[in-house]
Tab-separated table of C-alpha atoms in Angstrom:
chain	number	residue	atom	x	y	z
Y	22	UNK	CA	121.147	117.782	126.502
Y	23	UNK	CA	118.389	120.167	125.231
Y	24	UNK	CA	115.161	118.616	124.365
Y	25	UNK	CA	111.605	120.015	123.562
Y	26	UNK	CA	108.739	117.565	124.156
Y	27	UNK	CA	105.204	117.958	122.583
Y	28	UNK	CA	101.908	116.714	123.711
Y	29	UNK	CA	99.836	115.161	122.365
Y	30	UNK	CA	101.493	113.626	119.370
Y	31	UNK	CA	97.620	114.171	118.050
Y	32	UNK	CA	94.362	115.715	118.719
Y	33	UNK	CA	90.827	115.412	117.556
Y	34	UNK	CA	89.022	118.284	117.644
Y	35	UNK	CA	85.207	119.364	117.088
Y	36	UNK	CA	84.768	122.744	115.948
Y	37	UNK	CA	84.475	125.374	118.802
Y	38	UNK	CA	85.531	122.969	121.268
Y	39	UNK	CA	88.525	124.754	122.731
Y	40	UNK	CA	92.067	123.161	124.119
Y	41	UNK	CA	95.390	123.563	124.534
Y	42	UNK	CA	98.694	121.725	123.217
Y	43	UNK	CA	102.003	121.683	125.537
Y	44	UNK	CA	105.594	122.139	125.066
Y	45	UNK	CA	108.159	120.804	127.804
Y	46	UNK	CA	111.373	121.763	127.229
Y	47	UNK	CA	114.763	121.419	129.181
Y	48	UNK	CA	117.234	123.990	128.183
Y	49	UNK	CA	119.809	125.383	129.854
Y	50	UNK	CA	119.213	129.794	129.438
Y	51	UNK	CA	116.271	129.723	126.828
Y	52	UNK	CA	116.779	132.529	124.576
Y	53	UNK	CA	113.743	132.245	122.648
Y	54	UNK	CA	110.656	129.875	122.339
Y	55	UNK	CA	109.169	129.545	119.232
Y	56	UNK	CA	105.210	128.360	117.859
Y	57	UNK	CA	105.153	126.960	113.915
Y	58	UNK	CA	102.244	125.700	112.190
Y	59	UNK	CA	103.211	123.328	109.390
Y	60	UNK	CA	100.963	122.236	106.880
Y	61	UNK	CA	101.122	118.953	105.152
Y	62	UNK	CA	104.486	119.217	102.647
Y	63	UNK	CA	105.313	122.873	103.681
Y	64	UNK	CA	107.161	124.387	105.498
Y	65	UNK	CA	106.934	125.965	109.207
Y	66	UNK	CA	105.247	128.740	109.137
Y	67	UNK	CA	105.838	131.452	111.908
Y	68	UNK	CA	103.302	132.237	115.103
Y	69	UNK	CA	104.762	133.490	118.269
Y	70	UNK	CA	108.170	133.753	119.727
Y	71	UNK	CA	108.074	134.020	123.318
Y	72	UNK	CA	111.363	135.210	125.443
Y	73	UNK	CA	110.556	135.034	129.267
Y	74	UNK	CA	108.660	133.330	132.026
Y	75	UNK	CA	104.981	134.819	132.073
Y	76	UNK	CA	104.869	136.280	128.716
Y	77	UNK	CA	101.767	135.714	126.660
Y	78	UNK	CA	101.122	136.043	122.860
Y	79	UNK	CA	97.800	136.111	120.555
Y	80	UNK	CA	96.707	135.750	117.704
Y	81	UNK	CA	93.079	135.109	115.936
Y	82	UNK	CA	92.036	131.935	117.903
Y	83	UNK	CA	95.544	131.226	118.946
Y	84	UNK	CA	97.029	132.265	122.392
Y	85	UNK	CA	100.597	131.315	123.858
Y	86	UNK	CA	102.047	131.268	127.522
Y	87	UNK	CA	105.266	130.589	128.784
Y	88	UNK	CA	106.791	128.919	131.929
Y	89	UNK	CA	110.324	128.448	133.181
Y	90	UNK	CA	109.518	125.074	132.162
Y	91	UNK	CA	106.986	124.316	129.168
Y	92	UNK	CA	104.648	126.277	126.897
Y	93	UNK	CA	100.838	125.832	126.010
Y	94	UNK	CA	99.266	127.178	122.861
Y	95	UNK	CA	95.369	127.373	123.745
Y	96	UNK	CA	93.529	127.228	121.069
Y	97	UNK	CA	89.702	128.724	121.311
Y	98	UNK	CA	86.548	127.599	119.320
Y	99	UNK	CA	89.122	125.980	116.720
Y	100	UNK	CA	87.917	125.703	112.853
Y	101	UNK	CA	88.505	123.366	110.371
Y	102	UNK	CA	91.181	125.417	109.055
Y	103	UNK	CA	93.083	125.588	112.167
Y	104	UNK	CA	93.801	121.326	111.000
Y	105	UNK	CA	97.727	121.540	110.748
Y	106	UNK	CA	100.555	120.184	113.220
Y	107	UNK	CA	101.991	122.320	115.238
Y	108	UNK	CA	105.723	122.566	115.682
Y	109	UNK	CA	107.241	123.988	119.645
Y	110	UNK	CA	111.171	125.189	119.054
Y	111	UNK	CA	113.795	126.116	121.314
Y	112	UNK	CA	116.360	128.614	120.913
Y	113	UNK	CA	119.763	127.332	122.260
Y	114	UNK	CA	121.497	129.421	124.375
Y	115	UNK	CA	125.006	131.375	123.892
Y	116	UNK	CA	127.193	131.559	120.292
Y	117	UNK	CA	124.357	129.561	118.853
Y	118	UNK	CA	121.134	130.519	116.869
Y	119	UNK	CA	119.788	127.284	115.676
Y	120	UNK	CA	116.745	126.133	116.527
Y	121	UNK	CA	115.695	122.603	118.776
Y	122	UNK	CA	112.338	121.670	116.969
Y	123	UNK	CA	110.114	118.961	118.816
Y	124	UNK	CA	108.165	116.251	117.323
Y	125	UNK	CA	104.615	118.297	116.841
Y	126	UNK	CA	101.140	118.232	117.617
Y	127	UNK	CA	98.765	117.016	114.576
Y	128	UNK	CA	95.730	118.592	114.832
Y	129	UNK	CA	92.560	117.820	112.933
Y	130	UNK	CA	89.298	119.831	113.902
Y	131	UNK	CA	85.988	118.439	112.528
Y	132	UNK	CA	83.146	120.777	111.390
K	270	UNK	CA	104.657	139.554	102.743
K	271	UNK	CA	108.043	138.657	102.189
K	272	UNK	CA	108.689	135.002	101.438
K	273	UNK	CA	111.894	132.986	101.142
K	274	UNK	CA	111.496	130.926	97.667
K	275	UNK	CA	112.912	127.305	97.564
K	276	UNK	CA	113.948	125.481	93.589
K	277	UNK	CA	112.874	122.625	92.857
K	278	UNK	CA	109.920	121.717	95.103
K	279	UNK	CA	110.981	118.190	94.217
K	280	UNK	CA	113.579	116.707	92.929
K	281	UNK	CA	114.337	112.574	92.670
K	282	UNK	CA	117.850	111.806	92.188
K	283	UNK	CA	119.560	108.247	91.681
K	284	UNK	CA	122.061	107.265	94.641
K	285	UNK	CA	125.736	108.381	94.311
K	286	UNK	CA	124.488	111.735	92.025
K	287	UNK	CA	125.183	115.224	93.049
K	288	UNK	CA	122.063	117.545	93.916
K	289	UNK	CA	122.077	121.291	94.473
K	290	UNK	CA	119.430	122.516	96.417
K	291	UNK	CA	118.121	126.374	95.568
K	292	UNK	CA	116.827	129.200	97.982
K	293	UNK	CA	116.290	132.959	97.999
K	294	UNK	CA	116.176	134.127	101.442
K	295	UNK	CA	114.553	137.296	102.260
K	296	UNK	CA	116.083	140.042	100.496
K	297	UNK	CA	117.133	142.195	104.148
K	298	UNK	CA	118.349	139.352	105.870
K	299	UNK	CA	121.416	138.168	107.306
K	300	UNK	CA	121.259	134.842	108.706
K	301	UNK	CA	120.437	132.283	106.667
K	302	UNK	CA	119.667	128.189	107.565
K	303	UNK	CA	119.085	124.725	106.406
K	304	UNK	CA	116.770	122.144	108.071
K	305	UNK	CA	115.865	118.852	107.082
K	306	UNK	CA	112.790	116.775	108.136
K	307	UNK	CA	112.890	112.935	107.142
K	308	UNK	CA	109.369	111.913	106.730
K	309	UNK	CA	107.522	111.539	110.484
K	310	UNK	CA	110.485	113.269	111.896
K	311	UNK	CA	111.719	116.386	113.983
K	312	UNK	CA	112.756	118.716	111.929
K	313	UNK	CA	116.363	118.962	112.256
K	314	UNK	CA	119.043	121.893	112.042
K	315	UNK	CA	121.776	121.005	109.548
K	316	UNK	CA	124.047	125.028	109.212
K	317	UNK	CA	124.138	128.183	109.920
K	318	UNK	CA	125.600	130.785	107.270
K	319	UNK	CA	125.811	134.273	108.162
K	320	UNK	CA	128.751	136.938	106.829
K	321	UNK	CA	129.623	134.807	103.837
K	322	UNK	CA	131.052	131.757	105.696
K	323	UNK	CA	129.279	128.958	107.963
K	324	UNK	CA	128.549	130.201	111.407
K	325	UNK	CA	127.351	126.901	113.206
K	326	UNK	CA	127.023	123.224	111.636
K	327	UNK	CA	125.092	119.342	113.361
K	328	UNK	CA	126.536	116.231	112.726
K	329	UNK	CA	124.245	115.725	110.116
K	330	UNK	CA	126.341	118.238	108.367
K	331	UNK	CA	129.547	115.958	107.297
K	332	UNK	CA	132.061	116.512	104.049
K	333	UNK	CA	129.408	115.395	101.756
K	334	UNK	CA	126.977	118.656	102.328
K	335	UNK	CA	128.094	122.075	101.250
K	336	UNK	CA	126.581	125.111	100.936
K	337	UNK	CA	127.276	128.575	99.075
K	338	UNK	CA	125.820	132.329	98.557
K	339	UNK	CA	126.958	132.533	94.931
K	340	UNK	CA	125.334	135.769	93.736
K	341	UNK	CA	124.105	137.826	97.043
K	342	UNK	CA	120.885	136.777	96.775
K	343	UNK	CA	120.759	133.227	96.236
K	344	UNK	CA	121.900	130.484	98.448
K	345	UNK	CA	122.359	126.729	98.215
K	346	UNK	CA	123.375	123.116	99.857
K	347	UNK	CA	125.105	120.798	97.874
K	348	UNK	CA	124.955	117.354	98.438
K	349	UNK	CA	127.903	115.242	96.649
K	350	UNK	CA	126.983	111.867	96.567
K	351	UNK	CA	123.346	111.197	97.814
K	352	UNK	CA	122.468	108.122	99.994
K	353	UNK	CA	119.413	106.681	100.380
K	354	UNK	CA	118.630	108.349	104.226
K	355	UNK	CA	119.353	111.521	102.680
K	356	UNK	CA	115.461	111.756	101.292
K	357	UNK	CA	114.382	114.216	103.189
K	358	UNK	CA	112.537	117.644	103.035
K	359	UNK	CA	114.775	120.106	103.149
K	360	UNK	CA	113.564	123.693	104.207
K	361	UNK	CA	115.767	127.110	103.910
K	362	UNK	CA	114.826	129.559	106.465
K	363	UNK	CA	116.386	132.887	106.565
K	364	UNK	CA	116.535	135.701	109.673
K	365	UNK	CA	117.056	139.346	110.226
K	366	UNK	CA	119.038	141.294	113.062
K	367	UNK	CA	115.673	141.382	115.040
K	368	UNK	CA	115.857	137.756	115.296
K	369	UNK	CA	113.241	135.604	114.263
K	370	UNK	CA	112.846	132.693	111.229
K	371	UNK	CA	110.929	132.737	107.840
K	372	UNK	CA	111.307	129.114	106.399
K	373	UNK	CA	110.661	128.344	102.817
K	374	UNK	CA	108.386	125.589	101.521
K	375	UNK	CA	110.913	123.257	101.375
K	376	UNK	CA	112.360	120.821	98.540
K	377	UNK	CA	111.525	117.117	98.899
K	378	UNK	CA	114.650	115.133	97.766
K	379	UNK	CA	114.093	111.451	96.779
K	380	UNK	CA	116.932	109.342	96.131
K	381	UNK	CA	116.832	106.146	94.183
């Protein structure tokens, strides 16, 4: 069965001190790994898809890698507004396009 | 930047009524989605819609959901006779050929 883990379920941050959050997932031909940020009572908001082993994506403070395995987003010198959970997605593979959402990281980063 | 719009942001409905949930995708896209997320939950794929009929549905998805593009532009689940685990927030997301998802803000459905 396809599954996407997340870790840590939360993380306290101070501001500037850098980290990273993981995605495991177990899917069988991943077409597409995705990064959402969701704010509290929104909805996800897109940051990265990734496609294959190796490839990297950045944005602003935010930076995502990809393994045949799991996914880190590394976030560096975080800011308060950077406080959101953050939401790891699969892509399932063949004659299907939804997307396999794992539980999220809640991140709060203090000033 | 093009946004995919979600009516009502929340809606409470007694147990047993009908509710119609509202969405306007992203005017150049084809694919277009409903998720739920029960509170503290994964958010959860419900259907797929793309070409004017339901391309992929979950279990979730049973003879009490529907959903319809009406008008080209707008598009909507139905939900027939609400039970109580069906308060939820439910998001529309919509995608283009290039792949991709833009999720609305969601609707929170309460039922009483």
């Amino acid at each position: 069965e396809d599954q996407v883990t997340q870790s840590p379920e939360a993380l306290r941050l101070q501001e500037g001190e850098s980290s990273s959050l993981n995605c495991s997932y177990t899917v069988s031909g991943l077409r597409g790994l995705f990064w959402y940020r969701q704010d509290p009572g929104k909805g996800p908001e897109f940051l990265f898809t990734l496609y294959s082993a190796g490839e990297e994506k950045e944005k602003e403070r935010l930076k995502a890698t990809l393994t045949k395995k799991e996914s880190f987003l590394h976030i560096t010198a975080p800011k308060p507004e950077d406080s959101a959970t953050y939401l790891c997605a699969v892509q399932a593979p063949r004659n299907t396009d939804k997307l396999i959402f794992g539980t999220g990281t809640r991140l709060q980063v203090f000033p | 930047e093009p946004e995919v719009t979600q009516t009502p942001s929340h809606q409470v409905t007694q147990m047993g009524q009908e509710v119609i949930l509202r969405c306007v995708p992203i005017s150049n896209h084809l694919y277009f989605y409903w998720y739920r997320q029960i509170l503290g939950q994964k958010v959860e794929f419900l259907v797929s819609f793309y070409n004017n009929e339901i391309s992929e549905k979950s279990e979730i998805f049973d003879d009490q959901f529907s959903v319809e593009r009406p008008d080209g532009s707008n598009f909507t689940l139905k939900i027939r006779s609400t039970k109580l685990e069906d308060s939820a927030m439910y998001f529309c997301a919509s995608g283009g050929e290039g792949g991709g998802y833009t999720f609305g803000s969601g609707t929170r459905l309460t039922v009483v």
